[in-house]
mmCIF file of C-alpha atoms in Angstrom:
data_model
loop_
_atom_site.group_PDB
_atom_site.id
_atom_site.type_symbol
_atom_site.label_atom_id
_atom_site.label_comp_id
_atom_site.label_asym_id
_atom_site.label_seq_id
_atom_site.Cartn_x
_atom_site.Cartn_y
_atom_site.Cartn_z
ATOM 1 C CA MET A 1 115.488 127.910 46.305
ATOM 2 C CA SER A 2 114.635 124.243 46.832
ATOM 3 C CA LYS A 3 115.874 122.828 43.520
ATOM 4 C CA LEU A 4 119.487 121.704 43.122
ATOM 5 C CA ILE A 5 120.785 122.804 39.719
ATOM 6 C CA LYS A 6 123.023 120.020 38.389
ATOM 7 C CA ILE A 7 125.634 120.846 35.750
ATOM 8 C CA LEU A 8 127.763 118.359 33.827
ATOM 9 C CA SER A 9 130.907 119.626 32.093
ATOM 10 C CA ILE A 10 133.102 117.613 29.717
ATOM 11 C CA ASP A 11 136.575 118.782 28.636
ATOM 12 C CA GLY A 12 138.008 118.736 25.148
ATOM 13 C CA GLY A 13 140.827 116.388 24.259
ATOM 14 C CA GLY A 14 140.246 114.596 20.971
ATOM 15 C CA ILE A 15 140.571 110.820 21.155
ATOM 16 C CA ARG A 16 141.024 111.118 24.928
ATOM 17 C CA GLY A 17 137.282 111.726 25.150
ATOM 18 C CA ILE A 18 137.007 107.986 25.683
ATOM 19 C CA ILE A 19 137.978 108.638 29.333
ATOM 20 C CA PRO A 20 134.938 110.770 30.293
ATOM 21 C CA ALA A 21 132.737 108.551 28.091
ATOM 22 C CA LYS A 22 133.648 105.565 30.274
ATOM 23 C CA VAL A 23 133.059 107.536 33.489
ATOM 24 C CA LEU A 24 129.624 108.579 32.214
ATOM 25 C CA SER A 25 128.846 104.970 31.342
ATOM 26 C CA VAL A 26 129.577 103.936 34.924
ATOM 27 C CA ILE A 27 127.347 106.727 36.273
ATOM 28 C CA GLU A 28 124.470 105.559 34.073
ATOM 29 C CA GLU A 29 125.032 101.967 35.187
ATOM 30 C CA LYS A 30 125.087 102.838 38.885
ATOM 31 C CA THR A 31 122.074 105.157 38.792
ATOM 32 C CA GLU A 32 120.083 103.186 36.205
ATOM 33 C CA LYS A 33 119.245 106.548 34.634
ATOM 34 C CA ARG A 34 120.317 108.350 31.485
ATOM 35 C CA ILE A 35 122.715 111.281 31.865
ATOM 36 C CA CYS A 36 120.297 113.772 30.307
ATOM 37 C CA GLN A 37 117.655 112.792 32.887
ATOM 38 C CA MET A 38 119.930 113.655 35.815
ATOM 39 C CA PHE A 39 121.412 117.016 34.791
ATOM 40 C CA ASP A 40 119.790 120.389 34.156
ATOM 41 C CA LEU A 41 122.630 121.672 31.987
ATOM 42 C CA ILE A 42 125.415 119.941 30.066
ATOM 43 C CA CYS A 43 128.462 121.762 28.741
ATOM 44 C CA GLY A 44 131.059 120.270 26.437
ATOM 45 C CA THR A 45 133.989 121.513 24.398
ATOM 46 C CA SER A 46 135.359 119.766 21.318
ATOM 47 C CA THR A 47 135.210 116.012 21.976
ATOM 48 C CA GLY A 48 133.266 116.888 25.124
ATOM 49 C CA GLY A 49 130.808 118.811 22.966
ATOM 50 C CA ILE A 50 130.298 115.769 20.765
ATOM 51 C CA LEU A 51 129.567 113.705 23.882
ATOM 52 C CA ALA A 52 127.189 116.360 25.256
ATOM 53 C CA LEU A 53 125.255 116.420 21.991
ATOM 54 C CA GLY A 54 125.202 112.629 21.760
ATOM 55 C CA LEU A 55 123.872 112.248 25.298
ATOM 56 C CA THR A 56 120.976 114.629 24.604
ATOM 57 C CA LYS A 57 120.074 113.707 21.023
ATOM 58 C CA PRO A 58 116.457 112.472 20.933
ATOM 59 C CA ASP A 59 115.626 109.002 19.701
ATOM 60 C CA PRO A 60 113.942 109.347 16.287
ATOM 61 C CA ASN A 61 111.448 106.633 17.305
ATOM 62 C CA ASP A 62 110.636 108.326 20.619
ATOM 63 C CA PRO A 63 111.671 112.006 20.806
ATOM 64 C CA THR A 64 111.135 112.057 24.579
ATOM 65 C CA ARG A 65 114.005 109.611 25.147
ATOM 66 C CA PRO A 66 117.737 109.920 24.390
ATOM 67 C CA HIS A 67 119.034 108.049 21.360
ATOM 68 C CA TYR A 68 122.379 107.026 22.853
ATOM 69 C CA ARG A 69 123.628 105.688 26.130
ATOM 70 C CA ALA A 70 127.056 106.785 27.280
ATOM 71 C CA ALA A 71 128.294 103.274 26.520
ATOM 72 C CA ASP A 72 127.179 103.713 22.903
ATOM 73 C CA LEU A 73 129.319 106.834 22.562
ATOM 74 C CA ILE A 74 132.470 104.981 23.594
ATOM 75 C CA ASN A 75 132.268 103.434 20.137
ATOM 76 C CA ILE A 76 132.883 106.831 18.533
ATOM 77 C CA TYR A 77 136.463 106.421 19.717
ATOM 78 C CA LEU A 78 136.849 102.668 19.352
ATOM 79 C CA GLU A 79 135.193 102.281 15.945
ATOM 80 C CA LYS A 80 135.428 105.732 14.360
ATOM 81 C CA GLY A 81 138.623 107.170 15.814
ATOM 82 C CA GLN A 82 140.781 106.099 12.904
ATOM 83 C CA THR A 83 138.218 107.505 10.454
ATOM 84 C CA ILE A 84 138.285 110.891 12.190
ATOM 85 C CA PHE A 85 142.069 111.003 12.496
ATOM 86 C CA SER A 86 142.978 109.588 9.114
ATOM 87 C CA ARG A 87 145.202 111.050 6.396
ATOM 88 C CA ASP A 88 146.601 109.527 3.267
ATOM 89 C CA ILE A 89 149.938 110.247 1.667
ATOM 90 C CA TRP A 90 148.382 112.951 -0.535
ATOM 91 C CA GLN A 91 147.215 114.873 2.544
ATOM 92 C CA LYS A 92 150.682 114.576 4.057
ATOM 93 C CA ILE A 93 152.342 115.888 0.894
ATOM 94 C CA HIS A 94 149.747 118.616 0.307
ATOM 95 C CA SER A 95 150.172 119.904 3.865
ATOM 96 C CA LEU A 96 153.967 119.452 3.830
ATOM 97 C CA TRP A 97 153.515 117.217 6.854
ATOM 98 C CA ASN A 98 151.217 119.741 8.589
ATOM 99 C CA VAL A 99 153.266 122.869 7.850
ATOM 100 C CA THR A 100 151.084 124.526 5.185
ATOM 101 C CA ASP A 101 147.661 122.957 5.834
ATOM 102 C CA GLU A 102 145.604 121.196 8.500
ATOM 103 C CA LYS A 103 146.772 117.759 9.548
ATOM 104 C CA TYR A 104 143.490 116.024 8.654
ATOM 105 C CA ASP A 105 140.862 116.355 5.964
ATOM 106 C CA ALA A 106 137.597 117.335 7.678
ATOM 107 C CA MET A 107 135.664 114.847 5.541
ATOM 108 C CA GLY A 108 136.428 112.037 7.995
ATOM 109 C CA ILE A 109 134.982 113.726 11.065
ATOM 110 C CA GLU A 110 132.063 115.157 9.079
ATOM 111 C CA ASP A 111 131.067 111.702 7.833
ATOM 112 C CA VAL A 112 131.135 110.344 11.395
ATOM 113 C CA LEU A 113 129.022 113.229 12.685
ATOM 114 C CA VAL A 114 126.429 112.648 9.958
ATOM 115 C CA ASP A 115 126.237 108.976 10.973
ATOM 116 C CA TYR A 116 125.646 109.812 14.636
ATOM 117 C CA PHE A 117 123.488 112.939 14.448
ATOM 118 C CA HIS A 118 121.752 112.859 11.057
ATOM 119 C CA ASP A 119 119.495 115.953 10.933
ATOM 120 C CA ALA A 120 118.789 116.407 14.646
ATOM 121 C CA LEU A 121 118.654 120.065 15.693
ATOM 122 C CA LEU A 122 120.264 121.768 18.668
ATOM 123 C CA SER A 123 116.820 122.953 19.778
ATOM 124 C CA GLN A 124 115.701 119.315 20.086
ATOM 125 C CA ALA A 125 118.288 118.451 22.759
ATOM 126 C CA LEU A 126 116.651 116.795 25.779
ATOM 127 C CA THR A 127 118.701 118.848 28.245
ATOM 128 C CA ASP A 128 119.934 122.437 28.111
ATOM 129 C CA LEU A 129 123.350 122.651 26.440
ATOM 130 C CA VAL A 130 126.209 125.125 26.254
ATOM 131 C CA ILE A 131 128.787 124.272 23.582
ATOM 132 C CA PRO A 132 131.713 126.726 23.168
ATOM 133 C CA SER A 133 133.362 127.617 19.876
ATOM 134 C CA TYR A 134 135.390 130.631 18.736
ATOM 135 C CA GLU A 135 134.546 132.971 15.838
ATOM 136 C CA ILE A 136 137.815 133.905 14.125
ATOM 137 C CA GLU A 137 136.521 136.775 11.959
ATOM 138 C CA ASN A 138 134.745 138.654 14.748
ATOM 139 C CA ARG A 139 137.382 137.439 17.228
ATOM 140 C CA ASP A 140 134.725 136.527 19.784
ATOM 141 C CA PRO A 141 133.755 133.495 21.839
ATOM 142 C CA PHE A 142 130.685 131.866 20.305
ATOM 143 C CA PHE A 143 128.326 129.797 22.451
ATOM 144 C CA PHE A 144 125.790 127.369 21.050
ATOM 145 C CA LYS A 145 122.953 127.387 23.595
ATOM 146 C CA THR A 146 119.734 125.440 23.469
ATOM 147 C CA ARG A 147 117.813 128.198 25.216
ATOM 148 C CA LEU A 148 118.736 130.589 22.411
ATOM 149 C CA ALA A 149 118.022 127.976 19.747
ATOM 150 C CA ARG A 150 114.536 127.475 21.147
ATOM 151 C CA ASP A 151 113.780 131.158 21.613
ATOM 152 C CA LYS A 152 115.097 132.400 18.255
ATOM 153 C CA SER A 153 115.386 129.409 15.995
ATOM 154 C CA HIS A 154 115.901 131.557 12.901
ATOM 155 C CA THR A 155 119.266 132.835 14.154
ATOM 156 C CA HIS A 156 120.535 130.385 16.764
ATOM 157 C CA ASP A 157 119.322 126.925 15.822
ATOM 158 C CA PHE A 158 121.719 124.646 13.959
ATOM 159 C CA LEU A 159 122.062 120.980 13.167
ATOM 160 C CA MET A 160 123.739 119.071 15.977
ATOM 161 C CA ARG A 161 126.362 117.786 13.571
ATOM 162 C CA GLN A 162 127.218 121.370 12.598
ATOM 163 C CA VAL A 163 127.614 122.319 16.255
ATOM 164 C CA ALA A 164 129.819 119.273 16.843
ATOM 165 C CA ARG A 165 131.965 120.136 13.840
ATOM 166 C CA ALA A 166 132.387 123.758 14.950
ATOM 167 C CA THR A 167 133.361 123.038 18.545
ATOM 168 C CA SER A 168 135.894 120.374 17.475
ATOM 169 C CA ALA A 169 137.653 122.307 14.695
ATOM 170 C CA ALA A 170 140.987 122.286 16.508
ATOM 171 C CA PRO A 171 143.513 124.604 14.829
ATOM 172 C CA THR A 172 146.272 122.694 12.963
ATOM 173 C CA TYR A 173 144.159 119.501 13.110
ATOM 174 C CA PHE A 174 141.025 120.472 11.152
ATOM 175 C CA SER A 175 140.013 123.416 9.005
ATOM 176 C CA PRO A 176 137.673 126.023 10.547
ATOM 177 C CA CYS A 177 133.965 125.358 10.242
ATOM 178 C CA ARG A 178 132.084 127.726 7.940
ATOM 179 C CA LEU A 179 128.562 127.809 9.309
ATOM 180 C CA VAL A 180 125.999 129.646 7.194
ATOM 181 C CA ALA A 181 123.670 131.825 9.231
ATOM 182 C CA GLU A 182 119.916 131.904 8.638
ATOM 183 C CA HIS A 183 118.165 135.252 8.160
ATOM 184 C CA ASP A 184 114.774 136.538 9.202
ATOM 185 C CA PRO A 185 113.678 139.167 6.629
ATOM 186 C CA ASN A 186 110.959 140.406 9.006
ATOM 187 C CA ASP A 187 113.332 141.108 11.892
ATOM 188 C CA PRO A 188 115.261 144.389 11.451
ATOM 189 C CA SER A 189 117.377 143.592 14.508
ATOM 190 C CA ASP A 190 118.521 140.228 13.131
ATOM 191 C CA PRO A 191 122.343 140.275 13.689
ATOM 192 C CA ASN A 192 122.842 137.847 10.835
ATOM 193 C CA LYS A 193 121.807 140.413 8.225
ATOM 194 C CA THR A 194 125.375 141.702 8.245
ATOM 195 C CA LYS A 195 126.980 138.342 8.955
ATOM 196 C CA PRO A 196 126.221 135.789 6.215
ATOM 197 C CA TYR A 197 128.233 133.034 7.904
ATOM 198 C CA TRP A 198 130.250 132.174 11.009
ATOM 199 C CA ALA A 199 133.897 131.059 10.823
ATOM 200 C CA LEU A 200 134.386 128.842 13.857
ATOM 201 C CA VAL A 201 137.213 126.918 15.509
ATOM 202 C CA ASP A 202 137.538 124.662 18.548
ATOM 203 C CA GLY A 203 136.149 126.162 21.742
ATOM 204 C CA GLY A 204 139.175 124.754 23.552
ATOM 205 C CA VAL A 205 141.198 127.822 22.596
ATOM 206 C CA PHE A 206 139.464 129.625 25.451
ATOM 207 C CA ALA A 207 137.267 127.063 27.261
ATOM 208 C CA ASN A 208 138.784 123.591 27.010
ATOM 209 C CA ASN A 209 137.252 122.993 30.421
ATOM 210 C CA PRO A 210 133.796 124.580 30.010
ATOM 211 C CA ALA A 211 132.686 124.107 33.626
ATOM 212 C CA MET A 212 132.949 127.823 34.412
ATOM 213 C CA CYS A 213 130.858 128.580 31.311
ATOM 214 C CA GLY A 214 128.213 126.249 32.720
ATOM 215 C CA PHE A 215 128.397 127.885 36.136
ATOM 216 C CA ALA A 216 127.949 131.327 34.563
ATOM 217 C CA GLU A 217 125.021 130.037 32.487
ATOM 218 C CA ALA A 218 123.340 128.780 35.675
ATOM 219 C CA LEU A 219 123.703 132.257 37.180
ATOM 220 C CA ALA A 220 122.099 133.731 34.058
ATOM 221 C CA MET A 221 119.236 131.220 34.117
ATOM 222 C CA TYR A 222 118.458 131.184 37.831
ATOM 223 C CA GLY A 223 120.175 134.225 39.337
ATOM 224 C CA GLU A 224 117.049 136.388 39.455
ATOM 225 C CA ASP A 225 115.541 134.132 42.104
ATOM 226 C CA PRO A 226 116.181 136.009 45.388
ATOM 227 C CA GLU A 227 116.598 132.719 47.235
ATOM 228 C CA PHE A 228 119.192 131.379 44.794
ATOM 229 C CA ARG A 229 122.606 130.763 46.360
ATOM 230 C CA PRO A 230 125.193 129.344 43.933
ATOM 231 C CA ASP A 231 127.347 127.744 46.629
ATOM 232 C CA ARG A 232 124.311 125.851 47.924
ATOM 233 C CA ASP A 233 122.031 125.413 44.915
ATOM 234 C CA VAL A 234 124.495 124.473 42.153
ATOM 235 C CA LEU A 235 126.230 121.124 41.709
ATOM 236 C CA VAL A 236 129.028 120.947 39.110
ATOM 237 C CA VAL A 237 130.403 117.623 37.854
ATOM 238 C CA SER A 238 133.491 118.213 35.701
ATOM 239 C CA LEU A 239 135.072 115.427 33.650
ATOM 240 C CA GLY A 240 138.619 115.721 32.313
ATOM 241 C CA THR A 241 140.236 113.939 29.390
ATOM 242 C CA GLY A 242 143.583 113.445 31.117
ATOM 243 C CA GLN A 243 146.147 115.691 32.762
ATOM 244 C CA LEU A 244 149.251 116.298 30.648
ATOM 245 C CA THR A 245 152.544 115.317 32.277
ATOM 246 C CA ARG A 246 154.949 115.460 29.331
ATOM 247 C CA PRO A 247 157.480 118.243 30.169
ATOM 248 C CA ILE A 248 158.621 120.951 27.778
ATOM 249 C CA PRO A 249 162.356 121.217 28.544
ATOM 250 C CA TYR A 250 163.666 124.745 28.938
ATOM 251 C CA ASP A 251 166.775 123.974 26.869
ATOM 252 C CA SER A 252 164.529 123.067 23.941
ATOM 253 C CA ALA A 253 161.873 125.788 24.292
ATOM 254 C CA ARG A 254 164.304 128.697 24.647
ATOM 255 C CA ASP A 255 165.389 128.312 21.023
ATOM 256 C CA TRP A 256 162.046 127.502 19.443
ATOM 257 C CA GLY A 257 160.686 130.589 17.790
ATOM 258 C CA LEU A 258 157.485 130.538 15.714
ATOM 259 C CA ALA A 259 157.867 127.082 14.144
ATOM 260 C CA GLY A 260 158.709 125.335 17.405
ATOM 261 C CA TRP A 261 155.991 126.984 19.472
ATOM 262 C CA ALA A 262 153.360 126.509 16.753
ATOM 263 C CA GLN A 263 153.601 122.748 17.273
ATOM 264 C CA ASN A 264 153.254 122.942 21.060
ATOM 265 C CA ILE A 265 151.301 126.030 22.059
ATOM 266 C CA LEU A 266 147.856 124.448 21.545
ATOM 267 C CA SER A 267 148.481 121.773 24.174
ATOM 268 C CA VAL A 268 149.801 124.446 26.564
ATOM 269 C CA ILE A 269 146.632 126.515 26.104
ATOM 270 C CA PHE A 270 144.291 123.559 26.494
ATOM 271 C CA ASP A 271 146.082 122.288 29.600
ATOM 272 C CA GLY A 272 146.393 125.696 31.246
ATOM 273 C CA VAL A 273 142.739 126.574 30.704
ATOM 274 C CA GLN A 274 141.414 123.348 32.202
ATOM 275 C CA ASP A 275 143.572 123.647 35.315
ATOM 276 C CA THR A 276 142.600 127.313 35.805
ATOM 277 C CA VAL A 277 138.881 126.532 35.743
ATOM 278 C CA ASP A 278 139.379 123.631 38.145
ATOM 279 C CA TYR A 279 141.101 125.994 40.598
ATOM 280 C CA GLN A 280 138.380 128.640 40.257
ATOM 281 C CA LEU A 281 135.476 126.275 40.912
ATOM 282 C CA SER A 282 137.239 124.503 43.758
ATOM 283 C CA GLN A 283 137.387 127.900 45.465
ATOM 284 C CA LEU A 284 133.807 128.926 44.628
ATOM 285 C CA LEU A 285 131.987 125.702 45.493
ATOM 286 C CA PRO A 286 132.263 123.288 48.432
ATOM 287 C CA SER A 287 134.356 120.302 47.358
ATOM 288 C CA ALA A 288 136.410 117.358 48.608
ATOM 289 C CA ASP A 289 135.516 116.696 52.249
ATOM 290 C CA ALA A 290 132.823 119.371 52.616
ATOM 291 C CA PRO A 291 129.642 118.085 54.325
ATOM 292 C CA THR A 292 127.567 119.079 51.309
ATOM 293 C CA ARG A 293 129.802 118.657 48.320
ATOM 294 C CA ARG A 294 128.940 120.826 45.337
ATOM 295 C CA TYR A 295 131.945 120.330 43.048
ATOM 296 C CA TYR A 296 133.357 117.108 41.615
ATOM 297 C CA ARG A 297 136.323 116.949 39.267
ATOM 298 C CA PHE A 298 137.232 113.561 37.813
ATOM 299 C CA GLN A 299 140.638 113.683 36.147
ATOM 300 C CA THR A 300 143.536 111.276 35.588
ATOM 301 C CA GLU A 301 147.198 111.823 34.803
ATOM 302 C CA LEU A 302 148.411 110.691 31.408
ATOM 303 C CA ASP A 303 151.734 108.961 30.949
ATOM 304 C CA MET A 304 154.103 110.321 28.330
ATOM 305 C CA GLY A 305 153.033 109.193 24.885
ATOM 306 C CA MET A 306 149.331 108.963 25.805
ATOM 307 C CA ASP A 307 148.562 112.676 25.653
ATOM 308 C CA ASP A 308 148.265 113.113 21.885
ATOM 309 C CA MET A 309 144.753 114.162 20.886
ATOM 310 C CA ASP A 310 144.841 112.226 17.625
ATOM 311 C CA ASP A 311 146.464 108.875 18.414
ATOM 312 C CA ALA A 312 143.606 106.513 17.537
ATOM 313 C CA SER A 313 145.777 103.406 17.408
ATOM 314 C CA LYS A 314 144.443 100.273 19.095
ATOM 315 C CA THR A 315 147.372 100.344 21.507
ATOM 316 C CA ASN A 316 146.637 103.895 22.657
ATOM 317 C CA LEU A 317 142.895 103.307 22.902
ATOM 318 C CA PHE A 318 143.580 100.301 25.109
ATOM 319 C CA ALA A 319 145.895 102.404 27.280
ATOM 320 C CA LEU A 320 143.339 105.231 27.591
ATOM 321 C CA GLN A 321 140.629 102.776 28.603
ATOM 322 C CA HIS A 322 142.986 101.404 31.239
ATOM 323 C CA LYS A 323 143.541 104.932 32.593
ATOM 324 C CA ALA A 324 139.774 105.442 32.699
ATOM 325 C CA ASP A 325 139.337 102.201 34.652
ATOM 326 C CA GLU A 326 142.072 103.321 37.065
ATOM 327 C CA LEU A 327 140.313 106.654 37.573
ATOM 328 C CA ILE A 328 136.970 104.959 38.210
ATOM 329 C CA ALA A 329 138.565 102.652 40.794
ATOM 330 C CA GLN A 330 140.473 105.450 42.535
ATOM 331 C CA GLU A 331 137.405 107.695 42.696
ATOM 332 C CA SER A 332 134.940 104.933 43.573
ATOM 333 C CA LYS A 333 133.831 106.574 46.847
ATOM 334 C CA ALA A 334 133.313 109.959 45.215
ATOM 335 C CA LEU A 335 131.404 108.343 42.339
ATOM 336 C CA GLU A 336 129.163 106.463 44.769
ATOM 337 C CA LYS A 337 128.439 109.661 46.684
ATOM 338 C CA LEU A 338 127.725 111.548 43.464
ATOM 339 C CA CYS A 339 125.434 108.830 42.142
ATOM 340 C CA GLN A 340 123.414 108.912 45.343
ATOM 341 C CA VAL A 341 122.857 112.642 44.861
ATOM 342 C CA LEU A 342 121.935 112.192 41.196
ATOM 343 C CA LYS A 343 119.486 109.365 41.967
ATOM 344 C CA GLN A 344 117.630 111.589 44.416
ATOM 345 C CA GLY A 345 116.587 113.808 41.513
#
């Protein structure tokens, strides 16, 4: 197989999505190309899913070109972060300070998603996408895929803003997304005949780092080619939203019980999943100093107090941008090498 299949993966992480957004902006600047023109498949979970959709949304004035540059999407965090993660005193009282209800009213994030995506459809994405979510009634992973949206639009095509809302419905932060399914009365095999809607939460509960989902999708799309060799023909670029470093002291955790763990388990799941996938792909694909590198992971460590997913304060946004700049400087050689590969097409 002569073609190199290039996959971009973007982790979840709420407001920390500003870190991969800045890395992507540098890649576009160095290559003088748009992200969707350089990758065959883009995967994103939660905030990473919003970025993936934004990078591939067509321009309404020219549907062959992307609407947003990566630099434009940084403004989601800088200008809209406090709208997304906003709650008034009534929400605090109604939720008993997040004990009996979600921390945030979903209206804030839904308004932002309408502003950015309007009525663009998943099937219109300029690059193939895989966006994970989780269906809580069927208890199954749920993948939004452009190839399914294009093949069976009556059952798998959704508005981009609906997809973004579903993949970012982080438990305890936002309510689940109720996504009404379309039906085809002429198709007796239509699975949606018995499922009038989907109840979806953040894909981070099982795929906060969706790079392995992208790798598996590449195998599904290209694996029938007898000359296809994943370790040679697949390039994976995985962008993190910051490695957690805040410890959970044993003396505190041993006495927690349900209430204590409920406040902390989500970050444990998200962090553990992203590190597991990083380990798996570093073993499957040539990385680091390999002559032909096929796996890049760009990740930075977060200082204590910077790892909250919903801290949209100006101080924290400034700190996160600083961490992104540090990462870009530290990984300058790897970024240069990657950009050379991407520019070759």
